[in-house]
PDB file of C-alpha atoms and ligand atoms in Angstrom:
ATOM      1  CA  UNK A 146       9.224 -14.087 -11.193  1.00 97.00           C
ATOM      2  CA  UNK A 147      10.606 -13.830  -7.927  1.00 96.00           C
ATOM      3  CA  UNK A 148      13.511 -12.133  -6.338  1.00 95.00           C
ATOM      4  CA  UNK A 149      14.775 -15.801  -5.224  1.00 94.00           C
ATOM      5  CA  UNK A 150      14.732 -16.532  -8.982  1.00 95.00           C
ATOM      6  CA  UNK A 151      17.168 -13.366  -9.753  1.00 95.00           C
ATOM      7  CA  UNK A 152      18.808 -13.065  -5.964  1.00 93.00           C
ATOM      8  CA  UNK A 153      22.827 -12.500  -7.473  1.00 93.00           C
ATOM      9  CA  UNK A 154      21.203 -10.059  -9.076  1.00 95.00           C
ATOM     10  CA  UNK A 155      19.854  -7.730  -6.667  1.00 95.00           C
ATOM     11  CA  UNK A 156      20.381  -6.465  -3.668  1.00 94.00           C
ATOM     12  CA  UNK A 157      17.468  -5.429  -1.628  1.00 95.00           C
ATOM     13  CA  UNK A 158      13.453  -5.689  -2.070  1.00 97.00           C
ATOM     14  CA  UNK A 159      12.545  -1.932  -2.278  1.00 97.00           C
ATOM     15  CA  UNK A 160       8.463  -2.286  -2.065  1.00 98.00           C
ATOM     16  CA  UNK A 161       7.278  -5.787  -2.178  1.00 98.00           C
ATOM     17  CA  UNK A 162       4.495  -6.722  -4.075  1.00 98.00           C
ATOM     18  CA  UNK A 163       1.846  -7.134  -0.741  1.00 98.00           C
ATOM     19  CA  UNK A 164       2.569  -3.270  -0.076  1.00 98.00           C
ATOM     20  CA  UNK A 165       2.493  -2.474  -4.021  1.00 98.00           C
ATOM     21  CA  UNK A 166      -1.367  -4.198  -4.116  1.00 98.00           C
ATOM     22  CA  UNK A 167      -2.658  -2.278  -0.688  1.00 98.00           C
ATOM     23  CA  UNK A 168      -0.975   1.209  -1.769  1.00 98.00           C
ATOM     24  CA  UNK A 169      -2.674   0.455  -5.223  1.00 98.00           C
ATOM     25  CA  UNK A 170      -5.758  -0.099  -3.255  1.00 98.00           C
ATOM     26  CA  UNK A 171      -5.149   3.372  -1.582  1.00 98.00           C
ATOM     27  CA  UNK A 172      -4.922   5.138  -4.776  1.00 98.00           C
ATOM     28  CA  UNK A 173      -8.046   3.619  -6.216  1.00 98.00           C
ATOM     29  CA  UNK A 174     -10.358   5.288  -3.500  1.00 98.00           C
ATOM     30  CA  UNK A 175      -8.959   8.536  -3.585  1.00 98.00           C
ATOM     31  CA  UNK A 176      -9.226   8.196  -7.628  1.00 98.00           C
ATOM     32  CA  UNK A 177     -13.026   7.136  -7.365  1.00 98.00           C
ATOM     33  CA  UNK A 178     -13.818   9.845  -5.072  1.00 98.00           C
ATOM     34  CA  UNK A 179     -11.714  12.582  -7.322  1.00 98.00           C
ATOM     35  CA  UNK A 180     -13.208  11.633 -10.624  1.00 98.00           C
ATOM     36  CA  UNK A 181     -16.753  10.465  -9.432  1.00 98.00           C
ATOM     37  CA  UNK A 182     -19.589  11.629 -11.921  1.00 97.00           C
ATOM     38  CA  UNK A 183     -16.528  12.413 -14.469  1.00 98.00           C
ATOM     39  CA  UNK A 184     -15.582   9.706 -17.513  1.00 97.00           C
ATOM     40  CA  UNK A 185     -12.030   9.033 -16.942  1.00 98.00           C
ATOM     41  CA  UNK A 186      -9.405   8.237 -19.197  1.00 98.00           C
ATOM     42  CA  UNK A 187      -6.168   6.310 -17.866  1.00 98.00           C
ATOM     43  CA  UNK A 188      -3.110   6.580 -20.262  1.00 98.00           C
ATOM     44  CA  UNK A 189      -0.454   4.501 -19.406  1.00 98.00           C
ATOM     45  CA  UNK A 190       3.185   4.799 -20.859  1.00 94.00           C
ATOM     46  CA  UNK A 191       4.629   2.150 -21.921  1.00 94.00           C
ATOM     47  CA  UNK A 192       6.448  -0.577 -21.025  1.00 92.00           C
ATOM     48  CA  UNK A 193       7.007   0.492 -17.648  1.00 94.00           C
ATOM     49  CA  UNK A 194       3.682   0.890 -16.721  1.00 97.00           C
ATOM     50  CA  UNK A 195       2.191  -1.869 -17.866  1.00 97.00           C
ATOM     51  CA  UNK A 196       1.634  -3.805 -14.467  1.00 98.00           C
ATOM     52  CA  UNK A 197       0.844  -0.613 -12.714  1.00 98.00           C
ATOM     53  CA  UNK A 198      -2.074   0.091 -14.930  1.00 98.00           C
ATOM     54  CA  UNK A 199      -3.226  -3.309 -14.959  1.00 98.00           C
ATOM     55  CA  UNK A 200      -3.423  -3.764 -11.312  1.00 98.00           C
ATOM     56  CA  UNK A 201      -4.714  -0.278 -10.505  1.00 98.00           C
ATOM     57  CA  UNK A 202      -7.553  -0.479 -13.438  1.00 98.00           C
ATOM     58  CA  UNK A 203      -8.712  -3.804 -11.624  1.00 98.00           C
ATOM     59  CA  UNK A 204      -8.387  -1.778  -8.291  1.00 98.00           C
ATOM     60  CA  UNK A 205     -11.144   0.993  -9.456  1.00 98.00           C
ATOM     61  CA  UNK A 206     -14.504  -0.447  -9.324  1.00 98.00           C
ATOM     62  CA  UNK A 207     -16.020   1.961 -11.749  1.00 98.00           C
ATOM     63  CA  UNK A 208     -16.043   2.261 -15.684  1.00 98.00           C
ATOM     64  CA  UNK A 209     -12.308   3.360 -17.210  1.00 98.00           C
ATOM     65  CA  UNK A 210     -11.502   3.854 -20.644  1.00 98.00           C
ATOM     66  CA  UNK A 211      -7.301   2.508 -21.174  1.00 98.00           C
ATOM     67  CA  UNK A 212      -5.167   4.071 -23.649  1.00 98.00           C
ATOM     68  CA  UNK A 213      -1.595   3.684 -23.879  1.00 98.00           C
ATOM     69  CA  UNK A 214       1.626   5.667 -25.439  1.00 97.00           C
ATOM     70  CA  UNK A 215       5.127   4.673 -25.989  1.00 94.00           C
ATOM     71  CA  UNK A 216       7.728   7.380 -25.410  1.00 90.00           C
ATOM     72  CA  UNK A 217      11.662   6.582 -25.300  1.00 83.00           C
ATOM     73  CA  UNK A 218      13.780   8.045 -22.565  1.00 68.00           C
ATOM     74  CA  UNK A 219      16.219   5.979 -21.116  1.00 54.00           C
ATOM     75  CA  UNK A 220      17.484   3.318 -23.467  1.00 52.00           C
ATOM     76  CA  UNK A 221      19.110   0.561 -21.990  1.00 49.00           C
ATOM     77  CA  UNK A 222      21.476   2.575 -19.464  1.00 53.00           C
ATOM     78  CA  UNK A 223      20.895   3.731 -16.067  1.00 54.00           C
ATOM     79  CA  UNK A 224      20.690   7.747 -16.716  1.00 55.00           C
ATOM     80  CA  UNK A 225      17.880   9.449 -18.068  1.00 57.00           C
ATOM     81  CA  UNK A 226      18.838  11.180 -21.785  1.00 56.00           C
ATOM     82  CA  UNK A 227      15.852  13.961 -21.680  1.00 61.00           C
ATOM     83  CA  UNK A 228      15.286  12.952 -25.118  1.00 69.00           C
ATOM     84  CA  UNK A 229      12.035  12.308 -25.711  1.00 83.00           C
ATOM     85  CA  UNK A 230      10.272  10.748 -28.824  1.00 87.00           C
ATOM     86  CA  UNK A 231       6.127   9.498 -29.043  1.00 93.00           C
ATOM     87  CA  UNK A 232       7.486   5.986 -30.393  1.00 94.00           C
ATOM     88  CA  UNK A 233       3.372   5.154 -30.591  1.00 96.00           C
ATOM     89  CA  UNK A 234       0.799   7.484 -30.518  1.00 97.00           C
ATOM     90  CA  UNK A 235      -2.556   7.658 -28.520  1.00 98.00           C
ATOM     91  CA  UNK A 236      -5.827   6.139 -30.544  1.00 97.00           C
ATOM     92  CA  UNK A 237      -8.174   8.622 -28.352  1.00 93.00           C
ATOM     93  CA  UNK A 238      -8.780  11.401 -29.471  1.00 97.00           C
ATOM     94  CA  UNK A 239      -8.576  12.886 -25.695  1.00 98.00           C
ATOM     95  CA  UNK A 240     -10.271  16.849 -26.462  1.00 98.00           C
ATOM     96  CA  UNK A 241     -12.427  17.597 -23.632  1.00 98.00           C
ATOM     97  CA  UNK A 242     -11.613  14.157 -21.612  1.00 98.00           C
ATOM     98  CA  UNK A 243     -10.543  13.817 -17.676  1.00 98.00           C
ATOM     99  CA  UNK A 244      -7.284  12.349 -18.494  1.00 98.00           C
ATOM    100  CA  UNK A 245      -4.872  10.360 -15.543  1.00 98.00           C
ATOM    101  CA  UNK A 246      -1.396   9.507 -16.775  1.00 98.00           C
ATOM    102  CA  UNK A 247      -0.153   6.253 -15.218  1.00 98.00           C
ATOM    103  CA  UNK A 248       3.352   5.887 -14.707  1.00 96.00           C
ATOM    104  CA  UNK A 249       5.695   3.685 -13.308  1.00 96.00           C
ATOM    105  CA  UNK A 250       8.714   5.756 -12.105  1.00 95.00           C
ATOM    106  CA  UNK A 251       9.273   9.528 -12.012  1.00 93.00           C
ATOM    107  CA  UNK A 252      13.174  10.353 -12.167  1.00 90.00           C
ATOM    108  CA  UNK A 253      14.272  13.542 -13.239  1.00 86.00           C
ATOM    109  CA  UNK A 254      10.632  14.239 -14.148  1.00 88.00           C
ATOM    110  CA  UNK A 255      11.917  15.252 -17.558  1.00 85.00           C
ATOM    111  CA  UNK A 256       9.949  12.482 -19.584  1.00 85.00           C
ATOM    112  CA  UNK A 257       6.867  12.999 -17.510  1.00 89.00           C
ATOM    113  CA  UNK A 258       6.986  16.850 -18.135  1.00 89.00           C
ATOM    114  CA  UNK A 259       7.226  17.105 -21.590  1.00 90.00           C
ATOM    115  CA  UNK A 260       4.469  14.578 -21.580  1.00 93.00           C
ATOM    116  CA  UNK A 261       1.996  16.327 -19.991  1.00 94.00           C
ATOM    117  CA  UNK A 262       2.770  19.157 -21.872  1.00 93.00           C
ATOM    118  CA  UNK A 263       2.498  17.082 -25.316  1.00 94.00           C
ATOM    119  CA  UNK A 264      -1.281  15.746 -24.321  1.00 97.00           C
ATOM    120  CA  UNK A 265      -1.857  19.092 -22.562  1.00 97.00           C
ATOM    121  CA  UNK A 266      -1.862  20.855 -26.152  1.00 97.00           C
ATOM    122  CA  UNK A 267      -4.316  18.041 -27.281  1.00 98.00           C
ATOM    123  CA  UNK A 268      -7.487  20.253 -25.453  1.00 98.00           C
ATOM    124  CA  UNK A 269      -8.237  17.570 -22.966  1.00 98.00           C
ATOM    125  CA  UNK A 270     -10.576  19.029 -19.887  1.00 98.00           C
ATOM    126  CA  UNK A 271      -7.681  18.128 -17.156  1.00 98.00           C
ATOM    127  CA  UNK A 272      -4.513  15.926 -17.090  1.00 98.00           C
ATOM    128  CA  UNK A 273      -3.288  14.520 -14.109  1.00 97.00           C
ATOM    129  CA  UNK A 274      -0.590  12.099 -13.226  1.00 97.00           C
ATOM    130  CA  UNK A 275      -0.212   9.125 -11.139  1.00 98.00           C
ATOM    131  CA  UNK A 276       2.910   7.081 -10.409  1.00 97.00           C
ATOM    132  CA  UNK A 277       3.763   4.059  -8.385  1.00 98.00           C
ATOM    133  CA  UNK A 278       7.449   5.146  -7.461  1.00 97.00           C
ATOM    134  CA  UNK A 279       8.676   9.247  -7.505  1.00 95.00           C
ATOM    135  CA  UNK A 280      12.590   9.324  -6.786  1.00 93.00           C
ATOM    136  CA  UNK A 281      13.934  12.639  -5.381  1.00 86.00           C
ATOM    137  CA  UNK A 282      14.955  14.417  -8.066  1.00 82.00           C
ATOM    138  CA  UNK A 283      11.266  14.337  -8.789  1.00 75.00           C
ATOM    139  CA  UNK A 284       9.954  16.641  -6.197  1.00 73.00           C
ATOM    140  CA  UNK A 285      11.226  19.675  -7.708  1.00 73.00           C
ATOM    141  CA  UNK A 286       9.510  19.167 -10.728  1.00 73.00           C
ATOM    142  CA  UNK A 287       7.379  21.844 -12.176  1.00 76.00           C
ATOM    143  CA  UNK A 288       4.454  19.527 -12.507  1.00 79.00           C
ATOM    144  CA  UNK A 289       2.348  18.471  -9.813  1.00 88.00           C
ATOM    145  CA  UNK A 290       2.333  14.670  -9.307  1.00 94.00           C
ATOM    146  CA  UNK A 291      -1.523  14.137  -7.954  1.00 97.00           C
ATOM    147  CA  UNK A 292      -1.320  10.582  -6.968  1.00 98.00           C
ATOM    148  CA  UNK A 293       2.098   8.675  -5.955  1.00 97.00           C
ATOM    149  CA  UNK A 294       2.696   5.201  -4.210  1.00 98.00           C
ATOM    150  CA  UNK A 295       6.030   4.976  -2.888  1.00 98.00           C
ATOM    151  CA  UNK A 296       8.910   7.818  -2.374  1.00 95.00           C
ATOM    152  CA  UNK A 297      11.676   6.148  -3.122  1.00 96.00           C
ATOM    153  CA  UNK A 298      15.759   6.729  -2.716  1.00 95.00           C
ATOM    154  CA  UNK A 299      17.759   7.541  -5.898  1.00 93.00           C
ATOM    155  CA  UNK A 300      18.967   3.976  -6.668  1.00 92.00           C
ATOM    156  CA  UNK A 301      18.361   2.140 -10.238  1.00 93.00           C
ATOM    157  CA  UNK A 302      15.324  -0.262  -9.114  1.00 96.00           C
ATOM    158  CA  UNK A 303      13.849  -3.246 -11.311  1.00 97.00           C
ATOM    159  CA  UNK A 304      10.624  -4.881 -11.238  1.00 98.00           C
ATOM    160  CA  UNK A 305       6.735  -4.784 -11.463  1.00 98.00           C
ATOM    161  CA  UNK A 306       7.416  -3.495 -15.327  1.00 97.00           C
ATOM    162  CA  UNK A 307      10.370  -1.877 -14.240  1.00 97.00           C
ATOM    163  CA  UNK A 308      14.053  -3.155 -16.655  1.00 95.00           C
ATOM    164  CA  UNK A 309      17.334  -3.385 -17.004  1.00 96.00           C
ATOM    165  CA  UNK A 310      17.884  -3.868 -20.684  1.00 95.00           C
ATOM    166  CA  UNK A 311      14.516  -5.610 -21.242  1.00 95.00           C
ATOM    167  CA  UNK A 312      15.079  -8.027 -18.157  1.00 96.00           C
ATOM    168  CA  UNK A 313      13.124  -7.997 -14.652  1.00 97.00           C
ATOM    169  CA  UNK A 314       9.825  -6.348 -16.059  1.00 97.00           C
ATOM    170  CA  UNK A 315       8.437  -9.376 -14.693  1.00 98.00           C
ATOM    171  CA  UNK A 316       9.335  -9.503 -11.170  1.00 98.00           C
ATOM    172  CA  UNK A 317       6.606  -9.249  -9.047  1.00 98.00           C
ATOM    173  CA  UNK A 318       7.848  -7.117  -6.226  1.00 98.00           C
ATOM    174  CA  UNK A 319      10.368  -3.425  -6.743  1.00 98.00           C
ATOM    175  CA  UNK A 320      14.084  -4.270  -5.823  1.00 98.00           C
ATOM    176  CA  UNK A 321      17.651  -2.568  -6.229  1.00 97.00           C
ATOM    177  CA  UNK A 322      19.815  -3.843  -8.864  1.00 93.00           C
ATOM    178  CA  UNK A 323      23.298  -4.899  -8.013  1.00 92.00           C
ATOM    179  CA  UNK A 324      25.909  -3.018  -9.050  1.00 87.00           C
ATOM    180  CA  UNK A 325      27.778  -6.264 -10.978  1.00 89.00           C
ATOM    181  CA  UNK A 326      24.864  -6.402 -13.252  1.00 90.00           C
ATOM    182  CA  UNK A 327      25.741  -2.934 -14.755  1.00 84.00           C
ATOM    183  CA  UNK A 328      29.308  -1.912 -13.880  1.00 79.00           C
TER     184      UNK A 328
HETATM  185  P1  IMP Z 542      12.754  10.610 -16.026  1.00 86.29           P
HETATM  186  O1  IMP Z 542      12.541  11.333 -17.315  1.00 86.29           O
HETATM  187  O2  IMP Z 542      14.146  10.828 -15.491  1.00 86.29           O
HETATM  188  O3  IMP Z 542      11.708  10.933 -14.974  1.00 86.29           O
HETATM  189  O4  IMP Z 542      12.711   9.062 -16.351  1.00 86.29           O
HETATM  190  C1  IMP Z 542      11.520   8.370 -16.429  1.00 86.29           C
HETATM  191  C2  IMP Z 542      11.673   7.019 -17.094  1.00 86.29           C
HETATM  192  O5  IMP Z 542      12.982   6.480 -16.928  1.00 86.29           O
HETATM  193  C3  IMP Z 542      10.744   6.011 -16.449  1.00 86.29           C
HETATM  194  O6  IMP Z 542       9.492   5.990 -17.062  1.00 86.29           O
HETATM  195  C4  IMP Z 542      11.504   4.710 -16.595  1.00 86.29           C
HETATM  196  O7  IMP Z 542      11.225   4.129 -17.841  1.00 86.29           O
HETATM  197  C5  IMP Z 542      12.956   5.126 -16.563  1.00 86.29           C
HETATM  198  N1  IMP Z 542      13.560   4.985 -15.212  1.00 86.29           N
HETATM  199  C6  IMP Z 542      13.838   5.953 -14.313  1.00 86.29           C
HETATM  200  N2  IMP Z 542      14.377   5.447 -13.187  1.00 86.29           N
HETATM  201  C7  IMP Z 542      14.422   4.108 -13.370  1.00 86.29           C
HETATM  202  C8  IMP Z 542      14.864   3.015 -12.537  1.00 86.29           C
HETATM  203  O8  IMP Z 542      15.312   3.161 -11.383  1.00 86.29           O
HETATM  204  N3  IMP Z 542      14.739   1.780 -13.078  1.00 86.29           N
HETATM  205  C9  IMP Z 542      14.237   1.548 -14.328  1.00 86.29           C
HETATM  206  N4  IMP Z 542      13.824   2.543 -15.132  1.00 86.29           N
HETATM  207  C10 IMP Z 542      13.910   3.806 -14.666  1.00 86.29           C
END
């Protein structure tokens, strides 16, 4: 989908989806070059980070094994809850594994934290974290985000597996929501 499809509905393109494939691109190098020689793991949380994962898996031209989780967070409102519940489970056992979270979005950091901590207790030999979009709240989280794409202001954005109650997970580029559609 594309923002001319959904334009009453928002207001600006945030990262379109050219800069979203070349900053993947980016990412992919400096992952190749980090985890070279190492088996590497990506976990990606779902939904969000659905296209994310897909794009930057096809972006690493090495071997990756994909796992996923589903954790709940926001619901369908705009603010985060900091409730947190593993809605499903990883199938890897991931003891003694190079393990790269891939996220979509990094808000409060609250989800992401607790996360890390969760697979952190699991033994694996190092977790990491990527996301494609950190908002500011985000930088004064306690864990270290290793690889981001895009700092980003604090506005509720949609897109590239991004929603607003379940809608625009399909639109290809990152835009701001208009106000109407949620006030
Ligand atoms: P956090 O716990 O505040 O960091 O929230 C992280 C989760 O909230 C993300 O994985 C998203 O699912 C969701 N989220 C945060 N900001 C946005 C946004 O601007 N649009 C859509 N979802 C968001």
């Amino acid at each position: 989908m594309e923002v001319s499809d959904v334009e009453k509905d928002v207001t600006e393109i945030l990262v379109s989806e050219e800069q979203i494939r070349s900053r993947l691109a980016e990412l992919a190098r400096q992952i190749e070059t980090d985890y070279s020689g190492r088996d590497l793991l990506l976990v990606g949380v779902l939904k969000g980070a659905v296209m994310v994962m897909a794009d930057l898996a096809r972006e690493l031209n090495r071997h990756v094994s994909m796992d996923w989780m589903a954790i709940s967070s926001y619901g369908s409102g705009t603010t985060s809850s900091g409730v947190v519940r593993i809605l499903k489970d990883l199938d890897t056992d991931i003891s003694g594994k190079h393990v790269l979270v891939v996220e979509d979005i990094i808000d409060t950091g609250l989800t992401l934290s607790w996360l890390v901590a969760n697979l952190r207790s699991r033994g694996p030999a190092t977790v990491s974290i990527c996301t494609l979009l950190r908002k500011p709240e985000a930088q004064r989280m306690t864990v270290e985000v290793r690889y981001v794409g895009f700092d980003i202001p604090n506005e509720f954005v949609v897109g590239y597996g991004l929603d607003y109650a379940e809608h625009f997970r399909n639109l290809r580029s990152v835009a701001t929501l208009a106000p109407t559609v949620y006030s």
